[in-house]
mmCIF file of C-alpha atoms in Angstrom:
data_model
loop_
_atom_site.group_PDB
_atom_site.id
_atom_site.type_symbol
_atom_site.label_atom_id
_atom_site.label_comp_id
_atom_site.label_asym_id
_atom_site.label_seq_id
_atom_site.Cartn_x
_atom_site.Cartn_y
_atom_site.Cartn_z
ATOM 1 C CA MET A 1 24.510 -67.200 21.306
ATOM 2 C CA LYS A 2 25.976 -64.150 19.553
ATOM 3 C CA GLY A 3 27.308 -62.971 15.697
ATOM 4 C CA CYS A 4 24.718 -64.366 14.440
ATOM 5 C CA ILE A 5 23.648 -61.316 12.415
ATOM 6 C CA SER A 6 26.127 -58.752 10.770
ATOM 7 C CA VAL A 7 25.909 -55.582 13.188
ATOM 8 C CA GLU A 8 28.268 -53.449 10.910
ATOM 9 C CA ARG A 9 25.599 -53.569 8.380
ATOM 10 C CA ILE A 10 23.070 -52.701 10.768
ATOM 11 C CA LEU A 11 25.077 -49.731 12.183
ATOM 12 C CA ALA A 12 25.930 -48.616 8.688
ATOM 13 C CA LYS A 13 22.476 -48.191 7.907
ATOM 14 C CA LEU A 14 21.316 -46.609 11.473
ATOM 15 C CA ASP A 15 24.103 -43.969 11.046
ATOM 16 C CA GLU A 16 22.512 -43.155 7.592
ATOM 17 C CA HIS A 17 19.364 -42.446 8.970
ATOM 18 C CA LEU A 18 20.663 -40.474 12.122
ATOM 19 C CA TYR A 19 22.913 -38.438 9.913
ATOM 20 C CA LYS A 20 19.821 -37.005 8.335
ATOM 21 C CA ASN A 21 17.925 -36.514 11.413
ATOM 22 C CA ASP A 22 15.584 -39.304 10.143
ATOM 23 C CA TYR A 23 14.448 -40.404 13.815
ATOM 24 C CA VAL A 24 11.530 -42.278 12.734
ATOM 25 C CA ALA A 25 13.630 -44.512 10.224
ATOM 26 C CA ALA A 26 15.970 -44.937 12.739
ATOM 27 C CA GLU A 27 13.580 -46.380 15.331
ATOM 28 C CA ARG A 28 11.853 -48.820 12.675
ATOM 29 C CA HIS A 29 15.168 -50.149 11.604
ATOM 30 C CA LEU A 30 16.489 -50.669 15.485
ATOM 31 C CA LEU A 31 13.212 -52.546 16.400
ATOM 32 C CA TYR A 32 13.224 -54.602 13.158
ATOM 33 C CA TRP A 33 16.398 -55.964 13.906
ATOM 34 C CA LEU A 34 15.801 -56.372 17.789
ATOM 35 C CA THR A 35 13.295 -58.761 16.618
ATOM 36 C CA GLU A 36 15.382 -60.385 14.410
ATOM 37 C CA ALA A 37 18.362 -60.884 17.225
ATOM 38 C CA THR A 38 15.685 -61.632 19.876
ATOM 39 C CA ALA A 39 14.583 -64.415 16.981
ATOM 40 C CA ALA A 40 17.686 -65.679 16.588
ATOM 41 C CA LYS A 41 18.597 -65.676 20.200
ATOM 42 C CA ASP A 42 21.772 -63.751 19.066
ATOM 43 C CA TYR A 43 21.757 -61.792 22.554
ATOM 44 C CA HIS A 44 24.909 -59.836 21.688
ATOM 45 C CA THR A 45 23.075 -58.010 19.126
ATOM 46 C CA GLU A 46 19.770 -58.171 21.066
ATOM 47 C CA LEU A 47 21.643 -55.793 24.122
ATOM 48 C CA LEU A 48 23.227 -53.739 21.077
ATOM 49 C CA MET A 49 19.765 -53.154 19.801
ATOM 50 C CA GLN A 50 18.630 -52.003 22.822
ATOM 51 C CA ASN A 51 21.935 -49.954 23.828
ATOM 52 C CA GLU A 52 20.874 -48.064 20.437
ATOM 53 C CA LEU A 53 17.218 -47.491 21.113
ATOM 54 C CA MET A 54 18.039 -46.085 24.420
ATOM 55 C CA GLY A 55 20.257 -43.706 22.733
ATOM 56 C CA LEU A 56 17.674 -42.982 20.391
ATOM 57 C CA TYR A 57 14.440 -42.759 22.816
ATOM 58 C CA ARG A 58 16.404 -40.643 25.249
ATOM 59 C CA LYS A 59 17.424 -37.990 22.362
ATOM 60 C CA THR A 60 13.739 -37.867 21.477
ATOM 61 C CA GLY A 61 12.456 -37.384 24.906
ATOM 62 C CA LYS A 62 10.663 -40.913 24.724
ATOM 63 C CA LYS A 63 10.902 -41.527 28.463
ATOM 64 C CA GLU A 64 8.454 -44.649 28.561
ATOM 65 C CA GLN A 65 10.135 -46.413 25.789
ATOM 66 C CA ALA A 66 13.691 -45.265 26.919
ATOM 67 C CA LEU A 67 13.080 -46.900 30.585
ATOM 68 C CA SER A 68 11.646 -50.158 29.034
ATOM 69 C CA ALA A 69 14.639 -50.599 26.943
ATOM 70 C CA ALA A 70 16.433 -49.957 29.728
ATOM 71 C CA ASP A 71 14.680 -52.559 32.231
ATOM 72 C CA THR A 72 14.833 -55.102 29.450
ATOM 73 C CA ALA A 73 18.279 -54.666 28.930
ATOM 74 C CA ARG A 74 19.397 -55.050 32.490
ATOM 75 C CA THR A 75 17.186 -58.226 33.040
ATOM 76 C CA ARG A 76 18.807 -59.813 29.904
ATOM 77 C CA ILE A 77 22.340 -58.863 31.439
ATOM 78 C CA ALA A 78 21.119 -60.611 34.759
ATOM 79 C CA GLU A 79 20.008 -63.451 33.138
ATOM 80 C CA LEU A 80 22.965 -64.259 31.049
ATOM 81 C CA GLY A 81 25.331 -63.475 34.247
ATOM 82 C CA ILE A 82 27.432 -61.157 32.145
ATOM 83 C CA SER A 83 27.515 -57.891 34.444
ATOM 84 C CA GLN A 84 31.107 -58.279 34.588
ATOM 85 C CA GLN A 85 32.154 -58.000 31.203
ATOM 86 C CA VAL A 86 32.765 -54.708 29.363
ATOM 87 C CA GLY A 87 30.083 -54.836 26.670
ATOM 88 C CA ALA A 88 27.485 -55.358 29.644
ATOM 89 C CA ALA A 89 28.997 -52.638 31.476
ATOM 90 C CA THR A 90 28.536 -50.270 28.563
ATOM 91 C CA THR A 91 24.876 -51.198 28.547
ATOM 92 C CA LEU A 92 24.258 -50.523 32.179
ATOM 93 C CA LEU A 93 26.200 -47.129 31.513
ATOM 94 C CA ASN A 94 23.502 -46.453 29.090
ATOM 95 C CA CYS A 95 20.880 -47.340 31.408
ATOM 96 C CA ALA A 96 22.196 -45.223 33.827
ATOM 97 C CA THR A 97 22.281 -42.165 31.455
ATOM 98 C CA VAL A 98 18.384 -42.897 30.450
ATOM 99 C CA TYR A 99 17.718 -42.605 34.312
ATOM 100 C CA LYS A 100 19.727 -39.700 34.750
ATOM 101 C CA ALA A 101 17.907 -38.063 31.949
ATOM 102 C CA PHE A 102 14.453 -38.619 32.975
ATOM 103 C CA GLY A 103 14.833 -37.018 36.284
ATOM 104 C CA MET A 104 15.783 -40.373 37.945
ATOM 105 C CA ALA A 105 19.711 -39.589 38.567
ATOM 106 C CA GLU A 106 19.850 -41.453 41.974
ATOM 107 C CA GLN A 107 18.855 -44.711 40.431
ATOM 108 C CA GLY A 108 21.307 -44.342 37.740
ATOM 109 C CA ILE A 109 24.284 -44.060 40.381
ATOM 110 C CA GLU A 110 24.585 -47.408 41.239
ATOM 111 C CA LEU A 111 24.444 -48.523 37.667
ATOM 112 C CA PHE A 112 27.226 -46.011 36.950
ATOM 113 C CA GLU A 113 29.561 -47.126 39.661
ATOM 114 C CA SER A 114 28.760 -50.674 38.688
ATOM 115 C CA ALA A 115 30.233 -49.941 35.037
ATOM 116 C CA ARG A 116 33.004 -47.557 36.296
ATOM 117 C CA GLU A 117 34.351 -50.966 38.048
ATOM 118 C CA VAL A 118 34.605 -52.740 35.261
ATOM 119 C CA TYR A 119 35.810 -50.091 33.207
ATOM 120 C CA GLU A 120 38.713 -49.036 35.112
ATOM 121 C CA ARG A 121 39.684 -52.561 35.492
ATOM 122 C CA GLU A 122 39.295 -53.886 32.032
ATOM 123 C CA LEU A 123 39.813 -50.838 29.741
ATOM 124 C CA GLU A 124 43.196 -48.958 29.142
ATOM 125 C CA LYS A 125 43.628 -45.393 30.833
ATOM 126 C CA ASN A 126 43.047 -43.392 27.571
ATOM 127 C CA ASP A 127 40.002 -45.378 26.274
ATOM 128 C CA ASN A 128 37.331 -43.245 25.138
ATOM 129 C CA ARG A 129 34.704 -44.874 26.891
ATOM 130 C CA LEU A 130 36.072 -44.092 30.033
ATOM 131 C CA GLY A 131 35.917 -40.394 29.416
ATOM 132 C CA GLY A 132 32.318 -41.144 28.116
ATOM 133 C CA LEU A 133 31.481 -42.550 31.658
ATOM 134 C CA TYR A 134 33.179 -40.041 33.829
ATOM 135 C CA ASN A 135 31.150 -37.697 32.121
ATOM 136 C CA ASN A 136 27.677 -39.041 32.287
ATOM 137 C CA MET A 137 28.540 -40.116 35.533
ATOM 138 C CA ALA A 138 29.385 -36.438 36.539
ATOM 139 C CA LEU A 139 26.055 -35.124 35.237
ATOM 140 C CA ALA A 140 24.188 -37.404 37.232
ATOM 141 C CA LEU A 141 26.226 -36.176 40.556
ATOM 142 C CA VAL A 142 25.709 -32.351 39.623
ATOM 143 C CA ASP A 143 21.796 -33.361 39.529
ATOM 144 C CA LEU A 144 22.225 -34.931 43.381
ATOM 145 C CA GLU A 145 24.327 -31.769 44.333
ATOM 146 C CA ARG A 146 27.525 -33.662 44.650
ATOM 147 C CA PHE A 147 29.686 -31.130 43.054
ATOM 148 C CA ASP A 148 33.128 -32.177 44.335
ATOM 149 C CA GLU A 149 32.765 -35.601 42.766
ATOM 150 C CA ALA A 150 31.614 -34.297 39.726
ATOM 151 C CA LYS A 151 34.747 -31.702 38.972
ATOM 152 C CA GLU A 152 37.039 -35.006 39.772
ATOM 153 C CA LEU A 153 35.343 -36.456 37.114
ATOM 154 C CA TYR A 154 35.193 -33.789 34.854
ATOM 155 C CA VAL A 155 38.686 -33.200 35.181
ATOM 156 C CA ARG A 156 39.159 -37.218 34.462
ATOM 157 C CA ALA A 157 37.014 -36.878 31.777
ATOM 158 C CA ILE A 158 39.432 -34.216 30.170
ATOM 159 C CA GLU A 159 42.570 -36.039 30.318
ATOM 160 C CA VAL A 160 41.146 -38.988 28.597
ATOM 161 C CA MET A 161 39.610 -37.788 25.869
ATOM 162 C CA GLU A 162 42.351 -35.065 25.014
ATOM 163 C CA SER A 163 43.928 -37.852 23.184
ATOM 164 C CA THR A 164 41.115 -40.020 21.465
ATOM 165 C CA GLN A 165 39.667 -39.635 18.130
ATOM 166 C CA ASN A 166 37.067 -36.580 18.077
ATOM 167 C CA GLY A 167 38.125 -35.981 21.783
ATOM 168 C CA ASP A 168 38.563 -32.420 21.173
ATOM 169 C CA LEU A 169 34.676 -32.151 20.463
ATOM 170 C CA GLU A 170 34.279 -34.381 23.693
ATOM 171 C CA VAL A 171 36.132 -32.179 25.664
ATOM 172 C CA ALA A 172 34.043 -29.202 24.382
ATOM 173 C CA ILE A 173 31.032 -30.665 25.451
ATOM 174 C CA THR A 174 32.966 -31.595 28.975
ATOM 175 C CA TYR A 175 33.662 -27.605 29.222
ATOM 176 C CA LEU A 176 29.877 -26.833 28.608
ATOM 177 C CA ASN A 177 29.012 -29.268 31.232
ATOM 178 C CA MET A 178 31.306 -27.777 33.704
ATOM 179 C CA ALA A 179 29.706 -24.461 33.161
ATOM 180 C CA SER A 180 26.250 -25.498 33.935
ATOM 181 C CA ALA A 181 27.900 -27.438 37.357
ATOM 182 C CA ALA A 182 29.249 -24.055 38.332
ATOM 183 C CA GLU A 183 26.016 -22.188 37.936
ATOM 184 C CA SER A 184 24.367 -24.962 39.764
ATOM 185 C CA GLU A 185 26.532 -24.862 42.864
ATOM 186 C CA LEU A 186 27.592 -21.003 42.814
ATOM 187 C CA GLY A 187 24.428 -19.122 41.266
ATOM 188 C CA ALA A 188 24.477 -17.653 37.941
ATOM 189 C CA LEU A 189 26.499 -14.190 39.418
ATOM 190 C CA GLU A 190 28.829 -15.854 41.544
ATOM 191 C CA ALA A 191 29.874 -18.141 38.800
ATOM 192 C CA ASP A 192 29.938 -15.830 35.845
ATOM 193 C CA LEU A 193 33.542 -15.689 35.448
ATOM 194 C CA VAL A 194 33.975 -19.353 35.509
ATOM 195 C CA ILE A 195 31.000 -20.005 32.531
ATOM 196 C CA CYS A 196 32.594 -17.384 30.520
ATOM 197 C CA ASP A 197 35.958 -18.990 30.850
ATOM 198 C CA TYR A 198 34.339 -22.277 30.234
ATOM 199 C CA LEU A 199 32.135 -21.070 26.849
ATOM 200 C CA GLU A 200 35.162 -19.599 25.433
ATOM 201 C CA LYS A 201 37.392 -22.955 25.713
ATOM 202 C CA ALA A 202 34.570 -24.720 24.086
ATOM 203 C CA LYS A 203 34.179 -22.718 21.155
ATOM 204 C CA SER A 204 37.333 -22.606 20.530
ATOM 205 C CA LEU A 205 37.548 -26.089 20.429
ATOM 206 C CA ILE A 206 34.644 -26.368 18.385
ATOM 207 C CA GLU A 207 35.805 -23.827 15.901
ATOM 208 C CA ALA A 208 38.903 -25.377 14.969
ATOM 209 C CA HIS A 209 37.564 -29.260 14.806
ATOM 210 C CA LEU A 210 38.066 -30.882 11.678
ATOM 211 C CA PRO A 211 36.377 -32.851 10.033
ATOM 212 C CA ARG A 212 32.918 -31.265 10.100
ATOM 213 C CA ASP A 213 31.129 -34.482 9.380
ATOM 214 C CA GLY A 214 27.836 -35.999 10.578
ATOM 215 C CA TYR A 215 29.351 -36.167 14.286
ATOM 216 C CA TYR A 216 30.576 -32.619 14.075
ATOM 217 C CA ALA A 217 26.710 -31.494 13.164
ATOM 218 C CA PHE A 218 25.736 -33.492 16.198
ATOM 219 C CA VAL A 219 27.665 -31.773 18.365
ATOM 220 C CA CYS A 220 27.125 -28.365 16.919
ATOM 221 C CA GLU A 221 23.333 -29.304 17.643
ATOM 222 C CA LYS A 222 23.846 -30.231 21.103
ATOM 223 C CA CYS A 223 25.910 -27.421 22.090
ATOM 224 C CA ALA A 224 23.736 -24.572 20.467
ATOM 225 C CA SER A 225 21.174 -24.692 23.309
ATOM 226 C CA VAL A 226 24.217 -24.287 25.843
ATOM 227 C CA PHE A 227 25.406 -21.429 24.177
ATOM 228 C CA GLY A 228 21.958 -19.899 23.693
ATOM 229 C CA TYR A 229 20.974 -20.538 27.394
ATOM 230 C CA TYR A 230 24.172 -18.450 28.162
ATOM 231 C CA GLY A 231 23.134 -15.349 26.068
ATOM 232 C CA HIS A 232 25.144 -16.496 23.160
ATOM 233 C CA PHE A 233 22.267 -16.009 20.707
ATOM 234 C CA ALA A 234 24.275 -15.327 17.679
ATOM 235 C CA TYR A 235 26.571 -18.089 18.175
ATOM 236 C CA CYS A 236 23.954 -20.873 18.970
ATOM 237 C CA ALA A 237 22.064 -19.439 15.836
ATOM 238 C CA GLU A 238 25.718 -20.244 13.906
ATOM 239 C CA LEU A 239 25.864 -23.636 15.011
ATOM 240 C CA GLU A 240 22.178 -24.616 14.643
ATOM 241 C CA GLU A 241 22.653 -23.392 10.728
ATOM 242 C CA ARG A 242 25.968 -25.139 10.509
ATOM 243 C CA SER A 243 24.312 -28.303 11.861
ATOM 244 C CA ARG A 244 21.295 -27.925 9.385
ATOM 245 C CA ARG A 245 23.602 -27.661 6.416
ATOM 246 C CA ILE A 246 25.486 -30.559 6.812
ATOM 247 C CA TYR A 247 22.822 -32.863 7.850
ATOM 248 C CA GLU A 248 21.133 -31.589 4.965
ATOM 249 C CA GLY A 249 24.447 -32.263 2.732
ATOM 250 C CA ASN A 250 24.256 -35.751 4.135
#
């Protein structure tokens, strides 16, 4: 069963909480609608809520809750026999991202591969979901020191996202990921020139982007720590302040 609950209204309210960085309210909101969806046997909405919870718990570092949401979602997909559908593939991708985030990249790779098979078969080549998959899978491959495979996916991610909405911000994030990958592979000294090039490309894209909305604030917050890590302390502080002002304005 699907479509019993208005997911548009749920997600709109969730966005309000996230734009304000109110993660407590966001979790409460998602758990309420997860309970409602489960009771109504609205499996589409149930899986959507599990997806959103995985992302929220990953962002807030709640490992146990994130893994529980991922395991529950995987079980439901298996029960429904829908693993070859795009929506289910997205859920498996999110599960894989959770495993990677909490140091379980090896467990995530199989799920990334499953999602990739469905996405590449069912989606257009310029679909931003493909770009997101390539980016996240590459991160896991870097953790496993499979650098050549990771580089190939980062390049493919950029090719996809250059033509999508907010794609410039996604490309900026990819360049920062590539900087981290170069350091992991070569070491900080050997990779210094490559890292600087990637950082400059990312900064240029961040500075040029409009509008400066809630998603832009999220990207600034996400990228700030990377610039700080590489010694760009002033720009790190600038991005954090920019993000804070946008969130407060919302």
